[in-house]
Each structure stands twice: as C-alpha cells, then as structure tokens.
Amino acid sequence: MRHIISIRDLNRHEIDEILDQAQNLQAHHHDPNALKGKLLGLLFFEPSTRTRMSFASAMARLGGQSISMDSVEASSMVKGETLADTIRVVSGYVDTIVLRHPKEGAARLASEFAQVPVINAGDGAGQHPSQTLLDLFTIRQSMQLRGIHVGLLGDLRYGRTAHSLAHALSLYQATLHTISPKGLELPSGLASELRDGGTEVIEHDDIQEVVKDLDVLYVTRIQRERFPDSASYFKVASSYKVTPELLTGVRDHLVVLHPLPRVDEIDPRVDRLPYARYFEQSAYGIPVRMAMLLRVMG
Ligand code: NCD
C-alpha cells in the first residue's frame, strides 16, 4: 500500500515521476474517468481551505467522489473514540484517506491502522508532503530544481511546509538560507540531518542580508495555533514582512512563494510584482494532487 506520510517516503526519482505526471495532467486532457467508482475520505481535524478543496477538486476531475469529516466535534471522537478506531472504520468506507490532524505523528499512526492508503495533509508541526510537491512543481515552472538558493523565511520551528520542503530541496542539492524570528528556527534535529546529508544550511539574522542572492524566497506565516499562549505569539508577531522595497535589486528570475494563508508577512503590493507566484502556486495544487491520487489509487 502506498501511503504518503512524510516527504521522506518518496525518493527523488518518485518525486520527479509525480511532478512529470502533474505536468502532463496540466498540459493535456486527462482521462475524466480515471478514478470513476473510487471514493476519497477527507478527514480534516484542523482548518483548511486549499488542501481540502483541492484534494476534493482533483478527485472530482478524475471522476471519483469524496466524503468528508470536518471536525472532532462532529464525529464519534467526541464520544471518546480513538483515532486508530476511527481510521479502522473509515478504511471500510473509502479507497484512500486524506488526513489533517493537529498532532505530529497522527498520520503515521493512522497508516498503521488503515486498510487503504493514507495521505498526510498536515500533522501538527510535522510534515505536509502534498504541499511540498506543489511547491517544487511551482519552482520547476521557472527554473531547474538542481542547485538553487532558497530562502526559508518565517516560522521554521512549527511550520510543517518548511520542514517537508527543506528535506525535498536537499535531494536536489539546494543551498538553504534560513531566516526566522528568535526561537522559531528550524528544529536542530532537522538542520543536522540536512547538514549530515551534505546540504548547506546557512542561518541569517535578517532577510536583507541574503535576498539578492536567492532564486526562491519561501515565506511562511507564524503558526499561531502551535504557540503555548498568546503572549509568546505577540512577542514575535509581525516581526518580518516582504515588501516591494525589500525586493529592489533581487535576481530577475526570483520566485516568491507562500503556502498560504498569509497574515501580514507579504505586503499586498508585492502581489503585482513579477516575482509573486503564490496564487499560481495554490492553483498547482490541482494537477499535483491529481497525480498523487492516481499514484495511490490509479
Ligand atoms: C499550510 C499548512 O496547513 O501547514 N497551509 C496549507 O496547507 N496551504 C500553511 C499554514 O497554515 O501556514
């Protein structure tokens, strides 16, 4: 069974295969009945706009259908049912489960109890592999992935999209420049894993120091919901912002990405600049998630 829990579950060859297939799906007509008769279970125990709707849209475009459970409160988990039991039961109803859950490790646990493939749509501060595939896909529309300089800006401690992306980029010999508020640095375990694997990870105090050397600037919001209390959030809130002024003199081909939602970390005036690709990026969620669904169910 092909679960996709962490981006580490895919090697570089498999990632390239998914991206190539997404490129084909985007460029040519696809079989609108490829997943006819298949049912996708969307279990989202945390808020989501893009991930949930684009998985549902991708499934429908391939002729399949989706059913969903949107909160713990609306499910039998409120009666005390464990995630393991819930997953065992839902496994009997659908052909693939897409799970988003506030606890790191929840998707891995689910995969141990599921009789059908599980795709992790975000597990706490852990991983978000489908986001990473669409991030890579977006970068690939503008440049080769190999050897690029990528700035990771923002909450790199709790940001699961940054964790998955950093690992994936290391497979393509990227140089990673990390810029985060104090206390929100990339987890030291992940930074040492990347460095041990030969990836250059360079920490910067200020985005200004490095922005002119970047091919890609990946901006993330502060993950307020993961903070122990609001006082510690407000200590770091609004501590960085990408503005048109910051982007003067950057490389012509710079691509600015953001997994969205944004709060205040990208000035809306940046939206009009040629570097801004974050809305295109979210649209690429469709071909990329179609390719993922075909991989696990096709
Ligand atoms: C991200 C997530 O859920 O981790 N959102 C998304 O799926 N595009 C990023 C975020 O919430 O900051």
PDB file of C-alpha atoms and ligand atoms in Angstrom:
ATOM      1  CA  MET A   1       0.000   0.000   0.000  1.00  0.00           C
ATOM      2  CA  ARG A   2       1.301   3.416  -0.941  1.00  0.00           C
ATOM      3  CA  HIS A   3       0.936   5.797   1.993  1.00  0.00           C
ATOM      4  CA  ILE A   4       2.391   9.278   1.644  1.00  0.00           C
ATOM      5  CA  ILE A   5       3.036  10.407   5.201  1.00  0.00           C
ATOM      6  CA  SER A   6       6.347  12.228   5.026  1.00  0.00           C
ATOM      7  CA  ILE A   7       8.161  13.600   2.016  1.00  0.00           C
ATOM      8  CA  ARG A   8      10.861  11.102   3.094  1.00  0.00           C
ATOM      9  CA  ASP A   9       8.530   8.324   1.916  1.00  0.00           C
ATOM     10  CA  LEU A  10       9.374   9.362  -1.645  1.00  0.00           C
ATOM     11  CA  ASN A  11      12.823   9.226  -3.180  1.00  0.00           C
ATOM     12  CA  ARG A  12      13.962  11.752  -5.738  1.00  0.00           C
ATOM     13  CA  HIS A  13      13.014   9.537  -8.656  1.00  0.00           C
ATOM     14  CA  GLU A  14       9.470   9.104  -7.312  1.00  0.00           C
ATOM     15  CA  ILE A  15       9.146  12.851  -6.703  1.00  0.00           C
ATOM     16  CA  ASP A  16      10.235  13.541 -10.296  1.00  0.00           C
ATOM     17  CA  GLU A  17       7.697  10.994 -11.541  1.00  0.00           C
ATOM     18  CA  ILE A  18       4.850  12.711  -9.687  1.00  0.00           C
ATOM     19  CA  LEU A  19       5.948  16.158 -10.907  1.00  0.00           C
ATOM     20  CA  ASP A  20       6.228  14.906 -14.503  1.00  0.00           C
ATOM     21  CA  GLN A  21       2.807  13.357 -14.309  1.00  0.00           C
ATOM     22  CA  ALA A  22       1.370  16.582 -12.849  1.00  0.00           C
ATOM     23  CA  GLN A  23       2.963  18.443 -15.773  1.00  0.00           C
ATOM     24  CA  ASN A  24       1.247  16.074 -18.217  1.00  0.00           C
ATOM     25  CA  LEU A  25      -2.085  16.416 -16.460  1.00  0.00           C
ATOM     26  CA  GLN A  26      -1.748  20.156 -16.643  1.00  0.00           C
ATOM     27  CA  ALA A  27      -0.768  20.261 -20.309  1.00  0.00           C
ATOM     28  CA  HIS A  28      -3.020  17.599 -21.834  1.00  0.00           C
ATOM     29  CA  HIS A  29      -6.510  16.311 -21.458  1.00  0.00           C
ATOM     30  CA  HIS A  30      -6.683  13.679 -18.788  1.00  0.00           C
ATOM     31  CA  ASP A  31      -9.000  10.697 -18.524  1.00  0.00           C
ATOM     32  CA  PRO A  32     -12.013  12.147 -16.683  1.00  0.00           C
ATOM     33  CA  ASN A  33     -12.972   8.621 -15.594  1.00  0.00           C
ATOM     34  CA  ALA A  34      -9.567   7.503 -14.323  1.00  0.00           C
ATOM     35  CA  LEU A  35     -10.850   7.183 -10.734  1.00  0.00           C
ATOM     36  CA  LYS A  36     -14.507   6.515 -11.510  1.00  0.00           C
ATOM     37  CA  GLY A  37     -16.096   4.457  -8.749  1.00  0.00           C
ATOM     38  CA  LYS A  38     -13.387   5.412  -6.211  1.00  0.00           C
ATOM     39  CA  LEU A  39     -14.143   7.278  -3.040  1.00  0.00           C
ATOM     40  CA  LEU A  40     -11.803   9.616  -1.153  1.00  0.00           C
ATOM     41  CA  GLY A  41     -12.234  10.197   2.587  1.00  0.00           C
ATOM     42  CA  LEU A  42     -11.265  13.707   3.695  1.00  0.00           C
ATOM     43  CA  LEU A  43     -10.667  13.763   7.456  1.00  0.00           C
ATOM     44  CA  PHE A  44      -9.747  17.307   8.444  1.00  0.00           C
ATOM     45  CA  PHE A  45      -9.382  17.886  12.166  1.00  0.00           C
ATOM     46  CA  GLU A  46      -7.791  21.315  11.601  1.00  0.00           C
ATOM     47  CA  PRO A  47      -8.899  24.256   9.433  1.00  0.00           C
ATOM     48  CA  SER A  48      -8.115  24.077   5.723  1.00  0.00           C
ATOM     49  CA  THR A  49      -9.190  25.852   2.548  1.00  0.00           C
ATOM     50  CA  ARG A  50      -6.681  24.917  -0.141  1.00  0.00           C
ATOM     51  CA  THR A  51      -5.667  21.419   0.810  1.00  0.00           C
ATOM     52  CA  ARG A  52      -9.155  20.074   1.421  1.00  0.00           C
ATOM     53  CA  MET A  53     -10.823  21.763  -1.540  1.00  0.00           C
ATOM     54  CA  SER A  54      -8.033  20.977  -3.979  1.00  0.00           C
ATOM     55  CA  PHE A  55      -7.996  17.284  -2.999  1.00  0.00           C
ATOM     56  CA  ALA A  56     -11.787  17.197  -3.489  1.00  0.00           C
ATOM     57  CA  SER A  57     -11.497  19.064  -6.795  1.00  0.00           C
ATOM     58  CA  ALA A  58      -8.657  16.809  -8.022  1.00  0.00           C
ATOM     59  CA  MET A  59     -10.699  13.714  -7.141  1.00  0.00           C
ATOM     60  CA  ALA A  60     -13.814  15.023  -8.941  1.00  0.00           C
ATOM     61  CA  ARG A  61     -11.815  15.908 -12.052  1.00  0.00           C
ATOM     62  CA  LEU A  62     -10.658  12.283 -12.241  1.00  0.00           C
ATOM     63  CA  GLY A  63     -14.221  11.004 -11.972  1.00  0.00           C
ATOM     64  CA  GLY A  64     -14.033   9.989  -8.321  1.00  0.00           C
ATOM     65  CA  GLN A  65     -16.035  11.212  -5.364  1.00  0.00           C
ATOM     66  CA  SER A  66     -15.213  12.447  -1.860  1.00  0.00           C
ATOM     67  CA  ILE A  67     -16.840  12.261   1.528  1.00  0.00           C
ATOM     68  CA  SER A  68     -15.617  14.273   4.474  1.00  0.00           C
ATOM     69  CA  MET A  69     -15.457  14.619   8.212  1.00  0.00           C
ATOM     70  CA  ASP A  70     -14.581  18.129   9.226  1.00  0.00           C
ATOM     71  CA  SER A  71     -14.174  18.234  12.964  1.00  0.00           C
ATOM     72  CA  VAL A  72     -13.640  16.129  16.041  1.00  0.00           C
ATOM     73  CA  GLU A  73     -16.836  17.686  17.463  1.00  0.00           C
ATOM     74  CA  ALA A  74     -18.936  16.323  14.594  1.00  0.00           C
ATOM     75  CA  SER A  75     -17.515  12.801  14.860  1.00  0.00           C
ATOM     76  CA  SER A  76     -17.649   9.948  17.358  1.00  0.00           C
ATOM     77  CA  MET A  77     -14.232  11.075  18.568  1.00  0.00           C
ATOM     78  CA  VAL A  78     -16.189  13.433  20.800  1.00  0.00           C
ATOM     79  CA  LYS A  79     -17.620  10.287  22.458  1.00  0.00           C
ATOM     80  CA  GLY A  80     -14.078   9.110  23.166  1.00  0.00           C
ATOM     81  CA  GLU A  81     -13.335   7.044  20.078  1.00  0.00           C
ATOM     82  CA  THR A  82      -9.616   6.873  19.344  1.00  0.00           C
ATOM     83  CA  LEU A  83      -8.078   7.992  16.077  1.00  0.00           C
ATOM     84  CA  ALA A  84      -6.969   4.393  15.496  1.00  0.00           C
ATOM     85  CA  ASP A  85     -10.558   3.087  15.709  1.00  0.00           C
ATOM     86  CA  THR A  86     -11.887   5.941  13.591  1.00  0.00           C
ATOM     87  CA  ILE A  87      -9.348   5.148  10.883  1.00  0.00           C
ATOM     88  CA  ARG A  88     -10.095   1.400  11.002  1.00  0.00           C
ATOM     89  CA  VAL A  89     -13.780   2.172  10.461  1.00  0.00           C
ATOM     90  CA  VAL A  90     -13.337   4.803   7.743  1.00  0.00           C
ATOM     91  CA  SER A  91     -10.988   2.387   5.930  1.00  0.00           C
ATOM     92  CA  GLY A  92     -14.052   0.253   5.274  1.00  0.00           C
ATOM     93  CA  TYR A  93     -15.881   3.137   3.596  1.00  0.00           C
ATOM     94  CA  VAL A  94     -13.339   4.729   1.255  1.00  0.00           C
ATOM     95  CA  ASP A  95     -10.441   3.882  -1.063  1.00  0.00           C
ATOM     96  CA  THR A  96      -7.956   6.467   0.253  1.00  0.00           C
ATOM     97  CA  ILE A  97      -7.847   8.623   3.367  1.00  0.00           C
ATOM     98  CA  VAL A  98      -6.519  12.198   3.391  1.00  0.00           C
ATOM     99  CA  LEU A  99      -5.901  13.193   7.000  1.00  0.00           C
ATOM    100  CA  ARG A 100      -5.106  16.527   8.623  1.00  0.00           C
ATOM    101  CA  HIS A 101      -4.607  16.415  12.362  1.00  0.00           C
ATOM    102  CA  PRO A 102      -3.159  18.763  14.995  1.00  0.00           C
ATOM    103  CA  LYS A 103      -0.848  16.101  16.485  1.00  0.00           C
ATOM    104  CA  GLU A 104       2.540  15.391  14.955  1.00  0.00           C
ATOM    105  CA  GLY A 105       2.728  11.697  14.096  1.00  0.00           C
ATOM    106  CA  ALA A 106      -1.064  11.264  13.720  1.00  0.00           C
ATOM    107  CA  ALA A 107      -0.865  10.415  10.016  1.00  0.00           C
ATOM    108  CA  ARG A 108       1.842   7.796  10.612  1.00  0.00           C
ATOM    109  CA  LEU A 109      -0.277   6.253  13.352  1.00  0.00           C
ATOM    110  CA  ALA A 110      -3.316   6.283  11.044  1.00  0.00           C
ATOM    111  CA  SER A 111      -1.341   4.487   8.339  1.00  0.00           C
ATOM    112  CA  GLU A 112      -0.639   1.656  10.787  1.00  0.00           C
ATOM    113  CA  PHE A 113      -4.374   1.040  11.278  1.00  0.00           C
ATOM    114  CA  ALA A 114      -5.698   1.824   7.796  1.00  0.00           C
ATOM    115  CA  GLN A 115      -6.594  -0.823   5.252  1.00  0.00           C
ATOM    116  CA  VAL A 116      -6.327   1.806   2.491  1.00  0.00           C
ATOM    117  CA  PRO A 117      -3.615   4.338   1.560  1.00  0.00           C
ATOM    118  CA  VAL A 118      -3.257   7.377   3.833  1.00  0.00           C
ATOM    119  CA  ILE A 119      -2.061  10.760   2.568  1.00  0.00           C
ATOM    120  CA  ASN A 120      -0.862  13.161   5.248  1.00  0.00           C
ATOM    121  CA  ALA A 121      -2.425  16.598   4.687  1.00  0.00           C
ATOM    122  CA  GLY A 122      -0.538  18.070   7.660  1.00  0.00           C
ATOM    123  CA  ASP A 123       0.213  16.597  11.088  1.00  0.00           C
ATOM    124  CA  GLY A 124       0.789  19.334  13.658  1.00  0.00           C
ATOM    125  CA  ALA A 125       4.264  20.792  13.242  1.00  0.00           C
ATOM    126  CA  GLY A 126       5.364  17.640  11.405  1.00  0.00           C
ATOM    127  CA  GLN A 127       5.055  17.214   7.656  1.00  0.00           C
ATOM    128  CA  HIS A 128       2.937  18.353   4.703  1.00  0.00           C
ATOM    129  CA  PRO A 129       4.130  16.343   1.688  1.00  0.00           C
ATOM    130  CA  SER A 130       1.420  17.305  -0.844  1.00  0.00           C
ATOM    131  CA  GLN A 131       2.211  20.978  -0.237  1.00  0.00           C
ATOM    132  CA  THR A 132       5.893  20.283  -0.868  1.00  0.00           C
ATOM    133  CA  LEU A 133       5.173  18.564  -4.164  1.00  0.00           C
ATOM    134  CA  LEU A 134       3.202  21.560  -5.365  1.00  0.00           C
ATOM    135  CA  ASP A 135       5.902  23.919  -4.088  1.00  0.00           C
ATOM    136  CA  LEU A 136       8.507  22.012  -6.133  1.00  0.00           C
ATOM    137  CA  PHE A 137       6.146  21.944  -9.100  1.00  0.00           C
ATOM    138  CA  THR A 138       5.785  25.732  -8.952  1.00  0.00           C
ATOM    139  CA  ILE A 139       9.551  26.279  -8.768  1.00  0.00           C
ATOM    140  CA  ARG A 140      10.031  23.930 -11.701  1.00  0.00           C
ATOM    141  CA  GLN A 141       7.821  26.118 -13.905  1.00  0.00           C
ATOM    142  CA  SER A 142      10.546  28.806 -13.693  1.00  0.00           C
ATOM    143  CA  MET A 143      13.867  27.028 -13.197  1.00  0.00           C
ATOM    144  CA  GLN A 144      15.585  23.699 -12.703  1.00  0.00           C
ATOM    145  CA  LEU A 145      15.416  22.433  -9.177  1.00  0.00           C
ATOM    146  CA  ARG A 146      19.056  21.424  -9.020  1.00  0.00           C
ATOM    147  CA  GLY A 147      21.483  23.582  -7.042  1.00  0.00           C
ATOM    148  CA  ILE A 148      19.219  26.568  -6.393  1.00  0.00           C
ATOM    149  CA  HIS A 149      19.482  29.025  -3.481  1.00  0.00           C
ATOM    150  CA  VAL A 150      16.288  29.058  -1.456  1.00  0.00           C
ATOM    151  CA  GLY A 151      15.455  31.414   1.401  1.00  0.00           C
ATOM    152  CA  LEU A 152      13.097  29.948   4.000  1.00  0.00           C
ATOM    153  CA  LEU A 153      11.582  32.884   5.874  1.00  0.00           C
ATOM    154  CA  GLY A 154       9.347  32.807   8.927  1.00  0.00           C
ATOM    155  CA  ASP A 155       8.245  30.229  11.450  1.00  0.00           C
ATOM    156  CA  LEU A 156      10.585  27.354  10.653  1.00  0.00           C
ATOM    157  CA  ARG A 157      10.038  25.742  14.033  1.00  0.00           C
ATOM    158  CA  TYR A 158       6.334  24.975  13.763  1.00  0.00           C
ATOM    159  CA  GLY A 159       5.898  25.333  10.003  1.00  0.00           C
ATOM    160  CA  ARG A 160       5.363  21.842   8.597  1.00  0.00           C
ATOM    161  CA  THR A 161       5.507  23.063   4.989  1.00  0.00           C
ATOM    162  CA  ALA A 162       9.047  24.338   5.599  1.00  0.00           C
ATOM    163  CA  HIS A 163      10.082  21.018   7.200  1.00  0.00           C
ATOM    164  CA  SER A 164       8.928  18.951   4.227  1.00  0.00           C
ATOM    165  CA  LEU A 165      10.263  21.406   1.667  1.00  0.00           C
ATOM    166  CA  ALA A 166      13.713  21.650   3.268  1.00  0.00           C
ATOM    167  CA  HIS A 167      14.120  17.885   3.062  1.00  0.00           C
ATOM    168  CA  ALA A 168      12.877  17.711  -0.545  1.00  0.00           C
ATOM    169  CA  LEU A 169      15.191  20.530  -1.660  1.00  0.00           C
ATOM    170  CA  SER A 170      18.144  18.713  -0.109  1.00  0.00           C
ATOM    171  CA  LEU A 171      17.539  15.911  -2.641  1.00  0.00           C
ATOM    172  CA  TYR A 172      18.242  18.476  -5.373  1.00  0.00           C
ATOM    173  CA  GLN A 173      21.447  19.872  -3.815  1.00  0.00           C
ATOM    174  CA  ALA A 174      19.842  23.202  -2.953  1.00  0.00           C
ATOM    175  CA  THR A 175      21.515  25.669  -0.615  1.00  0.00           C
ATOM    176  CA  LEU A 176      19.113  26.657   2.148  1.00  0.00           C
ATOM    177  CA  HIS A 177      19.161  30.108   3.729  1.00  0.00           C
ATOM    178  CA  THR A 178      17.049  30.241   6.857  1.00  0.00           C
ATOM    179  CA  ILE A 179      15.701  33.469   8.335  1.00  0.00           C
ATOM    180  CA  SER A 180      13.390  33.270  11.341  1.00  0.00           C
ATOM    181  CA  PRO A 181      12.428  35.201  14.457  1.00  0.00           C
ATOM    182  CA  LYS A 182      14.300  34.163  17.606  1.00  0.00           C
ATOM    183  CA  GLY A 183      13.004  30.896  18.966  1.00  0.00           C
ATOM    184  CA  LEU A 184      11.374  29.885  15.672  1.00  0.00           C
ATOM    185  CA  GLU A 185      14.474  28.461  13.990  1.00  0.00           C
ATOM    186  CA  LEU A 186      14.470  25.222  12.016  1.00  0.00           C
ATOM    187  CA  PRO A 187      14.442  22.352  14.564  1.00  0.00           C
ATOM    188  CA  SER A 188      18.050  21.429  15.336  1.00  0.00           C
ATOM    189  CA  GLY A 189      17.433  17.749  14.565  1.00  0.00           C
ATOM    190  CA  LEU A 190      16.257  18.593  11.062  1.00  0.00           C
ATOM    191  CA  ALA A 191      19.088  21.088  10.485  1.00  0.00           C
ATOM    192  CA  SER A 192      21.690  18.489  11.475  1.00  0.00           C
ATOM    193  CA  GLU A 193      20.036  15.791   9.370  1.00  0.00           C
ATOM    194  CA  LEU A 194      20.217  18.112   6.360  1.00  0.00           C
ATOM    195  CA  ARG A 195      23.824  19.094   7.051  1.00  0.00           C
ATOM    196  CA  ASP A 196      24.864  15.465   7.636  1.00  0.00           C
ATOM    197  CA  GLY A 197      23.386  14.661   4.234  1.00  0.00           C
ATOM    198  CA  GLY A 198      25.644  17.308   2.652  1.00  0.00           C
ATOM    199  CA  THR A 199      23.167  20.195   2.361  1.00  0.00           C
ATOM    200  CA  GLU A 200      24.421  23.673   3.102  1.00  0.00           C
ATOM    201  CA  VAL A 201      22.085  25.321   5.630  1.00  0.00           C
ATOM    202  CA  ILE A 202      23.020  28.946   6.341  1.00  0.00           C
ATOM    203  CA  GLU A 203      21.270  30.898   9.103  1.00  0.00           C
ATOM    204  CA  HIS A 204      20.776  34.636   8.612  1.00  0.00           C
ATOM    205  CA  ASP A 205      19.644  37.267  11.110  1.00  0.00           C
ATOM    206  CA  ASP A 206      17.977  39.415   8.510  1.00  0.00           C
ATOM    207  CA  ILE A 207      16.366  38.712   5.141  1.00  0.00           C
ATOM    208  CA  GLN A 208      18.031  41.875   3.782  1.00  0.00           C
ATOM    209  CA  GLU A 209      21.440  40.139   4.075  1.00  0.00           C
ATOM    210  CA  VAL A 210      20.627  37.436   1.580  1.00  0.00           C
ATOM    211  CA  VAL A 211      17.580  38.368  -0.511  1.00  0.00           C
ATOM    212  CA  LYS A 212      19.676  39.467  -3.523  1.00  0.00           C
ATOM    213  CA  ASP A 213      21.344  36.040  -3.758  1.00  0.00           C
ATOM    214  CA  LEU A 214      18.141  33.991  -3.823  1.00  0.00           C
ATOM    215  CA  ASP A 215      16.438  32.095  -6.638  1.00  0.00           C
ATOM    216  CA  VAL A 216      13.402  31.347  -4.473  1.00  0.00           C
ATOM    217  CA  LEU A 217      12.044  33.085  -1.386  1.00  0.00           C
ATOM    218  CA  TYR A 218       9.636  30.836   0.529  1.00  0.00           C
ATOM    219  CA  VAL A 219       7.648  32.863   3.041  1.00  0.00           C
ATOM    220  CA  THR A 220       5.605  31.307   5.857  1.00  0.00           C
ATOM    221  CA  ARG A 221       3.256  32.719   8.469  1.00  0.00           C
ATOM    222  CA  ILE A 222       3.829  32.375  12.182  1.00  0.00           C
ATOM    223  CA  GLN A 223       1.882  29.267  13.247  1.00  0.00           C
ATOM    224  CA  ARG A 224      -0.048  30.980  15.993  1.00  0.00           C
ATOM    225  CA  GLU A 225      -2.124  27.889  16.815  1.00  0.00           C
ATOM    226  CA  ARG A 226       1.003  25.979  17.886  1.00  0.00           C
ATOM    227  CA  PHE A 227       2.096  28.551  20.487  1.00  0.00           C
ATOM    228  CA  PRO A 228       1.587  27.704  24.157  1.00  0.00           C
ATOM    229  CA  ASP A 229      -0.058  31.098  24.852  1.00  0.00           C
ATOM    230  CA  SER A 230      -0.911  34.325  23.055  1.00  0.00           C
ATOM    231  CA  ALA A 231       1.718  36.382  24.923  1.00  0.00           C
ATOM    232  CA  SER A 232       4.518  34.328  23.354  1.00  0.00           C
ATOM    233  CA  TYR A 233       2.875  34.712  19.945  1.00  0.00           C
ATOM    234  CA  PHE A 234       2.642  38.506  20.254  1.00  0.00           C
ATOM    235  CA  LYS A 235       6.370  38.675  21.084  1.00  0.00           C
ATOM    236  CA  VAL A 236       7.169  37.554  17.535  1.00  0.00           C
ATOM    237  CA  ALA A 237       4.037  38.578  15.592  1.00  0.00           C
ATOM    238  CA  SER A 238       4.622  40.961  12.665  1.00  0.00           C
ATOM    239  CA  SER A 239       8.392  40.746  13.083  1.00  0.00           C
ATOM    240  CA  TYR A 240       9.086  40.352   9.355  1.00  0.00           C
ATOM    241  CA  LYS A 241       7.422  41.500   6.166  1.00  0.00           C
ATOM    242  CA  VAL A 242       8.211  41.134   2.488  1.00  0.00           C
ATOM    243  CA  THR A 243       7.673  44.476   0.755  1.00  0.00           C
ATOM    244  CA  PRO A 244       8.380  45.847  -2.749  1.00  0.00           C
ATOM    245  CA  GLU A 245      11.216  47.890  -1.146  1.00  0.00           C
ATOM    246  CA  LEU A 246      12.856  44.705   0.185  1.00  0.00           C
ATOM    247  CA  LEU A 247      12.708  43.206  -3.302  1.00  0.00           C
ATOM    248  CA  THR A 248      14.540  46.000  -5.119  1.00  0.00           C
ATOM    249  CA  GLY A 249      17.666  44.678  -6.798  1.00  0.00           C
ATOM    250  CA  VAL A 250      16.824  40.976  -6.457  1.00  0.00           C
ATOM    251  CA  ARG A 251      17.565  38.460  -9.218  1.00  0.00           C
ATOM    252  CA  ASP A 252      15.237  38.895 -12.208  1.00  0.00           C
ATOM    253  CA  HIS A 253      14.038  35.324 -12.002  1.00  0.00           C
ATOM    254  CA  LEU A 254      13.333  35.370  -8.230  1.00  0.00           C
ATOM    255  CA  VAL A 255      10.197  33.437  -7.344  1.00  0.00           C
ATOM    256  CA  VAL A 256       8.361  34.386  -4.135  1.00  0.00           C
ATOM    257  CA  LEU A 257       6.250  31.554  -2.754  1.00  0.00           C
ATOM    258  CA  HIS A 258       3.947  31.174   0.241  1.00  0.00           C
ATOM    259  CA  PRO A 259       1.839  28.102   1.087  1.00  0.00           C
ATOM    260  CA  LEU A 260      -0.937  30.488   2.227  1.00  0.00           C
ATOM    261  CA  PRO A 261      -2.862  31.606   4.193  1.00  0.00           C
ATOM    262  CA  ARG A 262      -0.851  34.789   4.670  1.00  0.00           C
ATOM    263  CA  VAL A 263      -1.436  37.084   7.600  1.00  0.00           C
ATOM    264  CA  ASP A 264       0.770  40.156   7.258  1.00  0.00           C
ATOM    265  CA  GLU A 265       4.109  38.705   6.154  1.00  0.00           C
ATOM    266  CA  ILE A 266       3.733  39.661   2.481  1.00  0.00           C
ATOM    267  CA  ASP A 267       2.646  43.195   1.682  1.00  0.00           C
ATOM    268  CA  PRO A 268      -0.263  43.037  -0.839  1.00  0.00           C
ATOM    269  CA  ARG A 269       1.690  45.456  -3.042  1.00  0.00           C
ATOM    270  CA  VAL A 270       4.056  42.536  -3.751  1.00  0.00           C
ATOM    271  CA  ASP A 271       1.163  40.697  -5.471  1.00  0.00           C
ATOM    272  CA  ARG A 272       1.592  42.875  -8.545  1.00  0.00           C
ATOM    273  CA  LEU A 273       5.325  42.226  -8.929  1.00  0.00           C
ATOM    274  CA  PRO A 274       6.526  39.570 -11.379  1.00  0.00           C
ATOM    275  CA  TYR A 275       8.179  37.654  -8.504  1.00  0.00           C
ATOM    276  CA  ALA A 276       4.870  36.862  -6.795  1.00  0.00           C
ATOM    277  CA  ARG A 277       3.808  33.300  -7.615  1.00  0.00           C
ATOM    278  CA  TYR A 278       1.837  32.291  -4.533  1.00  0.00           C
ATOM    279  CA  PHE A 279      -1.593  32.311  -6.166  1.00  0.00           C
ATOM    280  CA  GLU A 280      -0.312  30.291  -9.126  1.00  0.00           C
ATOM    281  CA  GLN A 281       1.275  28.002  -6.559  1.00  0.00           C
ATOM    282  CA  SER A 282      -2.072  27.274  -4.883  1.00  0.00           C
ATOM    283  CA  ALA A 283      -3.665  26.565  -8.298  1.00  0.00           C
ATOM    284  CA  TYR A 284      -0.976  23.962  -8.995  1.00  0.00           C
ATOM    285  CA  GLY A 285      -2.446  22.025  -6.083  1.00  0.00           C
ATOM    286  CA  ILE A 286      -4.897  20.552  -8.601  1.00  0.00           C
ATOM    287  CA  PRO A 287      -2.564  18.809 -11.089  1.00  0.00           C
ATOM    288  CA  VAL A 288      -0.183  17.802  -8.314  1.00  0.00           C
ATOM    289  CA  ARG A 289      -2.892  16.269  -6.132  1.00  0.00           C
ATOM    290  CA  MET A 290      -4.406  14.575  -9.189  1.00  0.00           C
ATOM    291  CA  ALA A 291      -1.020  12.950  -9.785  1.00  0.00           C
ATOM    292  CA  MET A 292      -0.850  11.877  -6.128  1.00  0.00           C
ATOM    293  CA  LEU A 293      -4.348  10.374  -6.210  1.00  0.00           C
ATOM    294  CA  LEU A 294      -3.531   8.464  -9.396  1.00  0.00           C
ATOM    295  CA  ARG A 295      -0.377   7.197  -7.775  1.00  0.00           C
ATOM    296  CA  VAL A 296      -2.116   5.755  -4.719  1.00  0.00           C
ATOM    297  CA  MET A 297      -5.361   4.593  -6.412  1.00  0.00           C
ATOM    298  CA  GLY A 298      -4.795   4.539 -10.184  1.00  0.00           C
TER     299      GLY A 298
HETATM  300  C1  NCD B   1      -0.241  25.332   5.394  1.00  0.00           C
HETATM  301  C2  NCD B   1      -0.481  24.293   6.482  1.00  0.00           C
HETATM  302  O1  NCD B   1      -1.630  23.914   6.735  1.00  0.00           O
HETATM  303  O2  NCD B   1       0.520  23.855   7.034  1.00  0.00           O
HETATM  304  N1  NCD B   1      -1.417  25.623   4.678  1.00  0.00           N
HETATM  305  C3  NCD B   1      -1.657  24.964   3.504  1.00  0.00           C
HETATM  306  O3  NCD B   1      -1.927  23.777   3.501  1.00  0.00           O
HETATM  307  N2  NCD B   1      -1.509  25.646   2.355  1.00  0.00           N
HETATM  308  C4  NCD B   1       0.446  26.547   5.857  1.00  0.00           C
HETATM  309  C5  NCD B   1      -0.112  27.320   7.001  1.00  0.00           C
HETATM  310  O4  NCD B   1      -1.187  27.014   7.513  1.00  0.00           O
HETATM  311  O5  NCD B   1       0.550  28.277   7.389  1.00  0.00           O
END
